[in-house]
mmCIF file of C-alpha atoms and ligand atoms in Angstrom:
data_model
loop_
_atom_site.group_PDB
_atom_site.id
_atom_site.type_symbol
_atom_site.label_atom_id
_atom_site.label_comp_id
_atom_site.label_asym_id
_atom_site.label_seq_id
_atom_site.Cartn_x
_atom_site.Cartn_y
_atom_site.Cartn_z
ATOM 1 C CA UNK A 1 35.540 22.903 -14.290
ATOM 2 C CA UNK A 2 32.750 22.807 -11.918
ATOM 3 C CA UNK A 3 33.229 19.149 -10.877
ATOM 4 C CA UNK A 4 33.584 17.438 -7.402
ATOM 5 C CA UNK A 5 37.092 16.458 -7.971
ATOM 6 C CA UNK A 6 37.996 20.245 -8.857
ATOM 7 C CA UNK A 7 36.287 21.634 -6.020
ATOM 8 C CA UNK A 8 37.861 18.846 -3.736
ATOM 9 C CA UNK A 9 41.264 19.424 -5.216
ATOM 10 C CA UNK A 10 40.821 23.254 -4.300
ATOM 11 C CA UNK A 11 40.055 21.944 -0.861
ATOM 12 C CA UNK A 12 43.004 19.797 -0.067
ATOM 13 C CA UNK A 13 40.819 16.944 0.074
ATOM 14 C CA UNK A 14 39.932 13.645 -1.900
ATOM 15 C CA UNK A 15 36.216 12.771 -3.251
ATOM 16 C CA UNK A 16 36.197 8.999 -4.033
ATOM 17 C CA UNK A 17 34.049 6.263 -5.419
ATOM 18 C CA UNK A 18 34.079 2.776 -5.242
ATOM 19 C CA UNK A 19 33.910 1.492 -8.829
ATOM 20 C CA UNK A 20 32.943 -2.033 -9.912
ATOM 21 C CA UNK A 21 34.902 -3.804 -12.944
ATOM 22 C CA UNK A 22 31.868 -5.047 -14.720
ATOM 23 C CA UNK A 23 30.124 -1.553 -15.361
ATOM 24 C CA UNK A 24 33.592 -0.034 -15.830
ATOM 25 C CA UNK A 25 34.260 -2.518 -18.925
ATOM 26 C CA UNK A 26 30.749 -2.217 -20.081
ATOM 27 C CA UNK A 27 28.960 1.471 -19.532
ATOM 28 C CA UNK A 28 30.587 4.399 -21.162
ATOM 29 C CA UNK A 29 28.314 6.814 -18.946
ATOM 30 C CA UNK A 30 29.604 5.145 -15.739
ATOM 31 C CA UNK A 31 33.347 5.462 -16.973
ATOM 32 C CA UNK A 32 32.643 9.060 -18.098
ATOM 33 C CA UNK A 33 31.266 10.035 -14.328
ATOM 34 C CA UNK A 34 33.846 8.126 -12.595
ATOM 35 C CA UNK A 35 36.484 9.674 -14.490
ATOM 36 C CA UNK A 36 35.619 13.267 -14.396
ATOM 37 C CA UNK A 37 33.875 13.649 -11.088
ATOM 38 C CA UNK A 38 36.229 11.672 -8.626
ATOM 39 C CA UNK A 39 40.037 12.122 -7.899
ATOM 40 C CA UNK A 40 40.202 8.965 -6.203
ATOM 41 C CA UNK A 41 38.787 5.489 -6.649
ATOM 42 C CA UNK A 42 38.545 2.171 -4.497
ATOM 43 C CA UNK A 43 37.979 -1.033 -5.825
ATOM 44 C CA UNK A 44 34.476 -2.337 -4.889
ATOM 45 C CA UNK A 45 35.502 -5.981 -5.026
ATOM 46 C CA UNK A 46 38.360 -6.615 -7.043
ATOM 47 C CA UNK A 47 41.340 -6.491 -4.787
ATOM 48 C CA UNK A 48 39.671 -8.577 -2.209
ATOM 49 C CA UNK A 49 40.975 -12.049 -1.078
ATOM 50 C CA UNK A 50 38.585 -14.020 -3.129
ATOM 51 C CA UNK A 51 39.412 -12.014 -6.349
ATOM 52 C CA UNK A 52 43.183 -11.837 -5.863
ATOM 53 C CA UNK A 53 44.104 -15.127 -4.159
ATOM 54 C CA UNK A 54 41.097 -17.606 -4.987
ATOM 55 C CA UNK A 55 43.687 -20.725 -4.569
ATOM 56 C CA UNK A 56 46.535 -20.636 -2.415
ATOM 57 C CA UNK A 57 49.504 -18.818 -4.033
ATOM 58 C CA UNK A 58 47.720 -18.410 -7.165
ATOM 59 C CA UNK A 59 47.172 -14.850 -7.856
ATOM 60 C CA UNK A 60 44.573 -13.085 -10.019
ATOM 61 C CA UNK A 61 45.208 -9.542 -10.411
ATOM 62 C CA UNK A 62 42.894 -9.028 -13.632
ATOM 63 C CA UNK A 63 40.262 -6.935 -11.700
ATOM 64 C CA UNK A 64 42.590 -5.000 -9.732
ATOM 65 C CA UNK A 65 44.819 -4.090 -12.806
ATOM 66 C CA UNK A 66 41.853 -2.853 -14.729
ATOM 67 C CA UNK A 67 40.858 -0.383 -11.951
ATOM 68 C CA UNK A 68 44.880 0.443 -11.435
ATOM 69 C CA UNK A 69 44.852 1.275 -15.281
ATOM 70 C CA UNK A 70 41.424 3.541 -15.069
ATOM 71 C CA UNK A 71 42.853 5.570 -12.185
ATOM 72 C CA UNK A 72 46.299 6.102 -14.043
ATOM 73 C CA UNK A 73 44.621 7.090 -17.128
ATOM 74 C CA UNK A 74 42.375 9.586 -15.320
ATOM 75 C CA UNK A 75 44.858 11.012 -12.858
ATOM 76 C CA UNK A 76 43.117 9.372 -9.688
ATOM 77 C CA UNK A 77 44.496 8.079 -6.553
ATOM 78 C CA UNK A 78 43.743 4.447 -5.547
ATOM 79 C CA UNK A 79 42.582 3.395 -2.170
ATOM 80 C CA UNK A 80 43.130 -0.229 -1.518
ATOM 81 C CA UNK A 81 40.399 -2.530 -0.096
ATOM 82 C CA UNK A 82 41.064 -4.770 1.524
ATOM 83 C CA UNK A 83 44.011 -6.975 2.629
ATOM 84 C CA UNK A 84 42.533 -8.924 5.828
ATOM 85 C CA UNK A 85 38.656 -9.384 6.143
ATOM 86 C CA UNK A 86 36.402 -12.156 7.518
ATOM 87 C CA UNK A 87 34.237 -11.980 4.422
ATOM 88 C CA UNK A 88 34.960 -12.605 0.817
ATOM 89 C CA UNK A 89 37.637 -14.710 2.097
ATOM 90 C CA UNK A 90 38.036 -18.236 0.410
ATOM 91 C CA UNK A 91 37.299 -21.135 2.488
ATOM 92 C CA UNK A 92 41.007 -22.628 2.114
ATOM 93 C CA UNK A 93 42.188 -19.557 4.178
ATOM 94 C CA UNK A 94 39.722 -20.357 6.746
ATOM 95 C CA UNK A 95 40.290 -23.899 7.217
ATOM 96 C CA UNK A 96 43.976 -23.528 7.693
ATOM 97 C CA UNK A 97 45.678 -24.156 11.342
ATOM 98 C CA UNK A 98 46.982 -21.264 13.361
ATOM 99 C CA UNK A 99 50.673 -21.369 11.932
ATOM 100 C CA UNK A 100 49.723 -21.703 8.306
ATOM 101 C CA UNK A 101 46.896 -19.125 8.444
ATOM 102 C CA UNK A 102 49.424 -16.831 10.027
ATOM 103 C CA UNK A 103 51.925 -17.418 6.824
ATOM 104 C CA UNK A 104 48.981 -17.342 4.427
ATOM 105 C CA UNK A 105 47.973 -13.902 5.661
ATOM 106 C CA UNK A 106 51.559 -12.561 5.471
ATOM 107 C CA UNK A 107 51.990 -13.877 2.094
ATOM 108 C CA UNK A 108 49.194 -12.478 0.861
ATOM 109 C CA UNK A 109 49.785 -9.020 1.996
ATOM 110 C CA UNK A 110 53.163 -9.344 0.663
ATOM 111 C CA UNK A 111 52.061 -10.531 -2.738
ATOM 112 C CA UNK A 112 48.935 -8.046 -2.848
ATOM 113 C CA UNK A 113 50.047 -5.029 -1.108
ATOM 114 C CA UNK A 114 53.873 -5.620 -2.495
ATOM 115 C CA UNK A 115 52.368 -5.663 -6.459
ATOM 116 C CA UNK A 116 51.580 -2.149 -6.195
ATOM 117 C CA UNK A 117 54.155 -0.877 -3.698
ATOM 118 C CA UNK A 118 56.095 0.958 -6.509
ATOM 119 C CA UNK A 119 52.985 2.530 -8.016
ATOM 120 C CA UNK A 120 52.378 5.949 -6.914
ATOM 121 C CA UNK A 121 48.969 5.925 -7.714
ATOM 122 C CA UNK A 122 48.161 3.376 -4.735
ATOM 123 C CA UNK A 123 48.343 5.407 -1.902
ATOM 124 C CA UNK A 124 46.446 3.563 1.000
ATOM 125 C CA UNK A 125 45.321 0.285 2.176
ATOM 126 C CA UNK A 126 42.396 -0.932 4.368
ATOM 127 C CA UNK A 127 45.041 -3.220 6.132
ATOM 128 C CA UNK A 128 42.256 -4.796 8.349
ATOM 129 C CA UNK A 129 38.538 -4.279 7.707
ATOM 130 C CA UNK A 130 35.429 -4.999 10.332
ATOM 131 C CA UNK A 131 37.447 -6.233 13.293
ATOM 132 C CA UNK A 132 35.056 -5.239 15.880
ATOM 133 C CA UNK A 133 31.640 -6.631 17.066
ATOM 134 C CA UNK A 134 28.981 -3.849 17.857
ATOM 135 C CA UNK A 135 29.704 -3.940 21.507
ATOM 136 C CA UNK A 136 33.280 -3.105 20.939
ATOM 137 C CA UNK A 137 34.474 -6.249 21.725
ATOM 138 C CA UNK A 138 36.804 -8.024 18.856
ATOM 139 C CA UNK A 139 35.040 -9.831 16.134
ATOM 140 C CA UNK A 140 34.901 -13.432 16.749
ATOM 141 C CA UNK A 141 35.917 -14.258 12.977
ATOM 142 C CA UNK A 142 38.185 -17.018 11.968
ATOM 143 C CA UNK A 143 41.442 -14.828 12.103
ATOM 144 C CA UNK A 144 40.650 -14.002 15.648
ATOM 145 C CA UNK A 145 39.688 -17.879 16.808
ATOM 146 C CA UNK A 146 42.761 -19.115 15.242
ATOM 147 C CA UNK A 147 45.092 -15.983 15.882
ATOM 148 C CA UNK A 148 43.532 -14.134 18.775
ATOM 149 C CA UNK A 149 44.451 -10.473 18.649
ATOM 150 C CA UNK A 150 47.879 -10.677 17.115
ATOM 151 C CA UNK A 151 46.808 -10.898 13.507
ATOM 152 C CA UNK A 152 45.962 -7.253 13.487
ATOM 153 C CA UNK A 153 49.347 -6.019 14.359
ATOM 154 C CA UNK A 154 51.024 -8.694 12.453
ATOM 155 C CA UNK A 155 48.859 -7.491 9.475
ATOM 156 C CA UNK A 156 49.916 -3.911 9.946
ATOM 157 C CA UNK A 157 53.784 -4.882 10.122
ATOM 158 C CA UNK A 158 53.382 -6.938 7.152
ATOM 159 C CA UNK A 159 51.621 -4.263 4.899
ATOM 160 C CA UNK A 160 54.289 -1.554 5.837
ATOM 161 C CA UNK A 161 57.016 -4.118 5.008
ATOM 162 C CA UNK A 162 55.418 -4.721 1.450
ATOM 163 C CA UNK A 163 54.746 -0.872 0.771
ATOM 164 C CA UNK A 164 56.480 1.375 3.054
ATOM 165 C CA UNK A 165 54.999 4.482 1.456
ATOM 166 C CA UNK A 166 51.209 3.638 1.773
ATOM 167 C CA UNK A 167 48.988 5.004 4.393
ATOM 168 C CA UNK A 168 47.819 1.850 6.276
ATOM 169 C CA UNK A 169 44.386 2.155 7.642
ATOM 170 C CA UNK A 170 41.841 0.351 9.981
ATOM 171 C CA UNK A 171 38.130 0.398 8.755
ATOM 172 C CA UNK A 172 34.719 -0.175 10.054
ATOM 173 C CA UNK A 173 31.358 0.617 10.108
ATOM 174 C CA UNK A 174 29.068 2.133 12.621
ATOM 175 C CA UNK A 175 32.058 3.769 13.855
ATOM 176 C CA UNK A 176 31.069 7.452 12.618
ATOM 177 C CA UNK A 177 29.367 8.431 15.888
ATOM 178 C CA UNK A 178 30.738 8.330 19.438
ATOM 179 C CA UNK A 179 29.730 4.957 20.543
ATOM 180 C CA UNK A 180 31.060 1.539 22.127
ATOM 181 C CA UNK A 181 32.356 0.375 18.832
ATOM 182 C CA UNK A 182 34.241 3.638 18.018
ATOM 183 C CA UNK A 183 35.530 4.021 21.409
ATOM 184 C CA UNK A 184 36.950 0.405 21.138
ATOM 185 C CA UNK A 185 38.499 1.344 17.672
ATOM 186 C CA UNK A 186 39.980 4.505 19.441
ATOM 187 C CA UNK A 187 41.631 2.557 22.292
ATOM 188 C CA UNK A 188 42.758 0.039 19.930
ATOM 189 C CA UNK A 189 44.612 2.404 17.724
ATOM 190 C CA UNK A 190 46.083 4.179 20.643
ATOM 191 C CA UNK A 191 47.463 1.090 22.051
ATOM 192 C CA UNK A 192 48.872 -0.308 18.457
ATOM 193 C CA UNK A 193 50.545 2.951 17.776
ATOM 194 C CA UNK A 194 52.115 3.149 21.341
ATOM 195 C CA UNK A 195 53.538 -0.239 20.573
ATOM 196 C CA UNK A 196 54.962 1.257 17.256
ATOM 197 C CA UNK A 197 52.533 -0.830 15.221
ATOM 198 C CA UNK A 198 52.227 1.281 12.071
ATOM 199 C CA UNK A 199 48.601 2.420 11.983
ATOM 200 C CA UNK A 200 48.256 5.479 9.879
ATOM 201 C CA UNK A 201 44.846 6.053 9.230
ATOM 202 C CA UNK A 202 41.181 5.371 10.635
ATOM 203 C CA UNK A 203 38.361 4.652 7.979
ATOM 204 C CA UNK A 204 34.954 5.111 8.622
ATOM 205 C CA UNK A 205 32.826 3.156 6.383
ATOM 206 C CA UNK A 206 29.431 5.411 7.008
ATOM 207 C CA UNK A 207 26.760 3.460 5.644
ATOM 208 C CA UNK A 208 24.165 5.503 7.080
ATOM 209 C CA UNK A 209 20.310 5.497 6.705
ATOM 210 C CA UNK A 210 17.910 8.208 7.021
ATOM 211 C CA UNK A 211 15.607 6.583 9.083
ATOM 212 C CA UNK A 212 18.272 5.807 11.742
ATOM 213 C CA UNK A 213 19.630 9.572 12.222
ATOM 214 C CA UNK A 214 22.988 11.286 11.805
ATOM 215 C CA UNK A 215 25.873 10.424 13.957
ATOM 216 C CA UNK A 216 28.377 13.014 15.627
ATOM 217 C CA UNK A 217 30.738 12.099 12.789
ATOM 218 C CA UNK A 218 32.756 15.655 13.433
ATOM 219 C CA UNK A 219 33.162 15.080 17.181
ATOM 220 C CA UNK A 220 34.317 11.551 16.725
ATOM 221 C CA UNK A 221 36.700 12.332 13.701
ATOM 222 C CA UNK A 222 38.285 14.985 15.888
ATOM 223 C CA UNK A 223 39.084 12.694 18.876
ATOM 224 C CA UNK A 224 40.819 10.382 16.538
ATOM 225 C CA UNK A 225 42.768 13.173 14.937
ATOM 226 C CA UNK A 226 43.924 14.502 18.457
ATOM 227 C CA UNK A 227 45.671 10.850 18.671
ATOM 228 C CA UNK A 228 47.719 12.052 15.293
ATOM 229 C CA UNK A 229 45.846 9.529 12.934
ATOM 230 C CA UNK A 230 44.447 10.651 9.855
ATOM 231 C CA UNK A 231 40.763 10.018 9.270
ATOM 232 C CA UNK A 232 38.720 9.284 6.246
ATOM 233 C CA UNK A 233 35.141 8.454 5.265
ATOM 234 C CA UNK A 234 35.713 5.309 2.898
ATOM 235 C CA UNK A 235 32.411 3.870 2.084
ATOM 236 C CA UNK A 236 29.667 6.531 2.134
ATOM 237 C CA UNK A 237 26.356 5.962 1.123
ATOM 238 C CA UNK A 238 22.712 7.166 2.842
ATOM 239 C CA UNK A 239 20.133 4.717 2.229
ATOM 240 C CA UNK A 240 16.371 4.847 2.450
ATOM 241 C CA UNK A 241 13.245 3.014 2.130
ATOM 242 C CA UNK A 242 12.377 3.043 -1.453
ATOM 243 C CA UNK A 243 10.743 4.672 -3.280
ATOM 244 C CA UNK A 244 12.219 7.792 -3.279
ATOM 245 C CA UNK A 245 10.445 11.004 -2.658
ATOM 246 C CA UNK A 246 11.201 14.566 -2.395
ATOM 247 C CA UNK A 247 11.248 14.870 1.315
ATOM 248 C CA UNK A 248 13.506 11.516 1.594
ATOM 249 C CA UNK A 249 15.884 13.005 -1.187
ATOM 250 C CA UNK A 250 16.195 16.313 0.861
ATOM 251 C CA UNK A 251 17.131 14.379 3.912
ATOM 252 C CA UNK A 252 19.342 12.565 2.280
ATOM 253 C CA UNK A 253 20.926 15.397 0.676
ATOM 254 C CA UNK A 254 21.687 16.917 4.135
ATOM 255 C CA UNK A 255 23.328 13.714 5.564
ATOM 256 C CA UNK A 256 25.723 13.857 2.406
ATOM 257 C CA UNK A 257 26.215 17.603 2.851
ATOM 258 C CA UNK A 258 27.135 17.245 6.737
ATOM 259 C CA UNK A 259 29.567 14.206 6.027
ATOM 260 C CA UNK A 260 31.457 16.569 3.671
ATOM 261 C CA UNK A 261 31.362 19.442 6.005
ATOM 262 C CA UNK A 262 33.003 17.277 9.088
ATOM 263 C CA UNK A 263 35.434 16.077 6.750
ATOM 264 C CA UNK A 264 36.404 19.697 5.799
ATOM 265 C CA UNK A 265 36.510 20.930 9.436
ATOM 266 C CA UNK A 266 38.772 18.313 10.749
ATOM 267 C CA UNK A 267 42.291 19.049 9.304
ATOM 268 C CA UNK A 268 43.465 15.439 9.762
ATOM 269 C CA UNK A 269 40.599 14.217 7.562
ATOM 270 C CA UNK A 270 41.933 13.626 4.069
ATOM 271 C CA UNK A 271 38.851 12.976 2.009
ATOM 272 C CA UNK A 272 35.723 11.197 1.463
ATOM 273 C CA UNK A 273 34.679 8.109 -0.523
ATOM 274 C CA UNK A 274 31.163 7.463 -1.620
ATOM 275 C CA UNK A 275 30.404 3.649 -2.050
ATOM 276 C CA UNK A 276 29.505 3.800 -5.748
ATOM 277 C CA UNK A 277 27.836 6.807 -7.337
ATOM 278 C CA UNK A 278 24.835 5.668 -9.144
ATOM 279 C CA UNK A 279 21.647 3.898 -7.861
ATOM 280 C CA UNK A 280 22.020 1.624 -10.875
ATOM 281 C CA UNK A 281 24.945 -0.325 -9.309
ATOM 282 C CA UNK A 282 24.623 -0.337 -5.566
ATOM 283 C CA UNK A 283 24.998 -3.087 -3.095
ATOM 284 C CA UNK A 284 22.006 -1.841 -0.660
ATOM 285 C CA UNK A 285 18.989 -3.459 -2.387
ATOM 286 C CA UNK A 286 20.769 -6.724 -2.399
ATOM 287 C CA UNK A 287 21.379 -6.580 1.479
ATOM 288 C CA UNK A 288 18.525 -4.574 2.586
ATOM 289 C CA UNK A 289 15.393 -5.566 0.800
ATOM 290 C CA UNK A 290 12.829 -2.553 0.323
ATOM 291 C CA UNK A 291 15.872 0.111 0.737
ATOM 292 C CA UNK A 292 17.906 1.729 -1.891
ATOM 293 C CA UNK A 293 18.550 4.929 -3.870
ATOM 294 C CA UNK A 294 21.511 5.437 -1.335
ATOM 295 C CA UNK A 295 23.774 7.195 -3.880
ATOM 296 C CA UNK A 296 24.109 10.590 -5.392
ATOM 297 C CA UNK A 297 23.168 9.895 -9.211
ATOM 298 C CA UNK A 298 19.931 8.177 -10.094
ATOM 299 C CA UNK A 299 19.904 4.818 -11.866
ATOM 300 C CA UNK A 300 19.853 6.666 -15.291
ATOM 301 C CA UNK A 301 22.873 8.733 -14.309
ATOM 302 C CA UNK A 302 20.837 11.903 -13.661
ATOM 303 C CA UNK A 303 22.130 13.951 -10.703
ATOM 304 C CA UNK A 304 20.046 13.584 -7.607
ATOM 305 C CA UNK A 305 19.805 16.297 -4.846
ATOM 306 C CA UNK A 306 22.521 14.523 -2.853
ATOM 307 C CA UNK A 307 24.787 15.313 -5.674
ATOM 308 C CA UNK A 308 23.970 18.997 -5.389
ATOM 309 C CA UNK A 309 24.599 18.650 -1.806
ATOM 310 C CA UNK A 310 28.119 17.131 -2.333
ATOM 311 C CA UNK A 311 29.252 19.791 -4.885
ATOM 312 C CA UNK A 312 28.005 22.747 -2.658
ATOM 313 C CA UNK A 313 29.710 21.528 0.623
ATOM 314 C CA UNK A 314 32.874 20.866 -1.369
ATOM 315 C CA UNK A 315 32.617 24.496 -3.171
ATOM 316 C CA UNK A 316 32.134 26.189 0.243
ATOM 317 C CA UNK A 317 28.505 26.759 -0.330
HETATM 318 O O1 G3I B 1 30.992 -11.939 -8.880
HETATM 319 C C1 G3I B 1 29.928 -12.862 -8.426
HETATM 320 C C2 G3I B 1 29.080 -13.362 -9.702
HETATM 321 O O2 G3I B 1 29.990 -14.208 -10.782
HETATM 322 C C3 G3I B 1 27.955 -14.043 -9.411
HETATM 323 O O3 G3I B 1 27.109 -14.495 -10.396
HETATM 324 C C4 G3I B 1 27.059 -13.133 -8.274
HETATM 325 C C5 G3I B 1 25.564 -13.949 -8.076
HETATM 326 O O4 G3I B 1 25.391 -13.721 -6.723
HETATM 327 O O5 G3I B 1 27.700 -12.944 -7.259
HETATM 328 C C6 G3I B 1 29.030 -12.237 -7.477
HETATM 329 O O6 G3I B 1 29.766 -11.825 -6.562
HETATM 330 C C7 G3I B 1 28.983 -10.620 -5.774
HETATM 331 C C8 G3I B 1 29.976 -9.545 -5.735
HETATM 332 O O7 G3I B 1 29.567 -8.586 -4.722
HETATM 333 C C9 G3I B 1 30.669 -8.882 -6.931
HETATM 334 O O8 G3I B 1 29.170 -8.164 -7.349
HETATM 335 C C10 G3I B 1 28.646 -11.171 -4.271
HETATM 336 O O9 G3I B 1 27.680 -12.152 -4.505
HETATM 337 C C11 G3I B 1 28.139 -10.248 -3.669
HETATM 338 O O10 G3I B 1 28.238 -10.769 -2.115
HETATM 339 C C12 G3I B 1 29.176 -9.125 -3.485
HETATM 340 O O11 G3I B 1 28.797 -8.096 -2.464
HETATM 341 C C13 G3I B 1 29.750 -7.027 -2.025
HETATM 342 C C14 G3I B 1 29.853 -7.129 -0.425
HETATM 343 O O12 G3I B 1 30.602 -6.312 -0.022
HETATM 344 C C15 G3I B 1 30.343 -8.534 -0.236
HETATM 345 O O13 G3I B 1 30.528 -8.683 0.962
HETATM 346 C C16 G3I B 1 29.235 -5.578 -2.626
HETATM 347 O O14 G3I B 1 29.417 -5.781 -4.105
HETATM 348 C C17 G3I B 1 30.248 -4.659 -2.075
HETATM 349 O O15 G3I B 1 29.644 -3.409 -2.359
HETATM 350 C C18 G3I B 1 30.367 -4.672 -0.647
HETATM 351 O O16 G3I B 1 31.260 -3.819 0.247
HETATM 352 C C19 G3I B 1 31.277 -3.976 1.311
HETATM 353 C C20 G3I B 1 32.932 -3.489 1.558
HETATM 354 O O17 G3I B 1 33.534 -4.379 1.016
HETATM 355 C C21 G3I B 1 32.853 -3.479 3.163
HETATM 356 N N1 G3I B 1 32.068 -2.569 3.943
HETATM 357 C C22 G3I B 1 30.745 -3.180 3.810
HETATM 358 C C23 G3I B 1 30.397 -3.079 1.958
HETATM 359 C C24 G3I B 1 29.102 -3.327 1.773
HETATM 360 O O18 G3I B 1 28.652 -4.555 2.411
#
């Protein structure tokens, strides 16, 4: 059939979307499109620490299991997001001392990644998310303040122990083009792998905006691929100043097309995940007032030019 997922499968890539639990439960149009157009899904929030371990050692997998069941029912892969992050992590974690924080991190990874380790639908994890500052130094997060850089290698080793079959990723934003931040990521990945730390994959979030220009993503993907790591686009969206118009929609469509084409051109790029699919449900307007319309369906589930761009790129047009 003529869906995004059918064309992606023919090219040996995934085309994914983030999904949120509330519209998944409440809106049939949301479910229909998520199931029919995408062969991979990522929980937008449901697998994060604040959702899965709100109090120490009290785990709640209701949202995560809902996402897993949807994927199983629809023949989709799941990308786990995310085990260790500075955001959406409860204050009980942030207030621990160094030894207790390291133990809590290892326990969290063992329990969350361990829960889905035997489920073949769960293929990969973002083990650490957004560990860099824009200038390429390590982010001065509570993780770094308490544990130094060691938490990163420890997190990957714990994730490998919990789920030996999952691809383990480091994920960040503003690392799509060649720049100080992506070069820091390149150097860290090379150094971790030289120490046999199990880093399999690099995720480029790709929260793009038409007013800031298009990054040299293919060149950047290729230098990571040449290290022997898998690369993937994990959270693609292309925002604009609202309201939409024909010109902005056309520019956005070109951005979407060029991201998909970059992944198709790099054999170690496994696929592209879009951070949602409908402008009805997007993080962008909450975070960037006056911006939005970042996705490939409009607020009424109508296909936008950016849908056609992704479709035609995957179909080889
Ligand atoms: O669940 C509560 C709800 O109970 C409450 O009534 C409501 C009131 O604000 O908030 C709800 O929580 C919100 C949550 O999304 C679930 O909808 C949070 O406020 C809101 O901050 C949170 O935003 C998420 C954001 O991460 C938080 O950092 C976005 O949905 C999600 O798209 C976004 O995703 C991140 C990736 O994980 C990492 N990369 C960047 C990307 C965009 O920020």
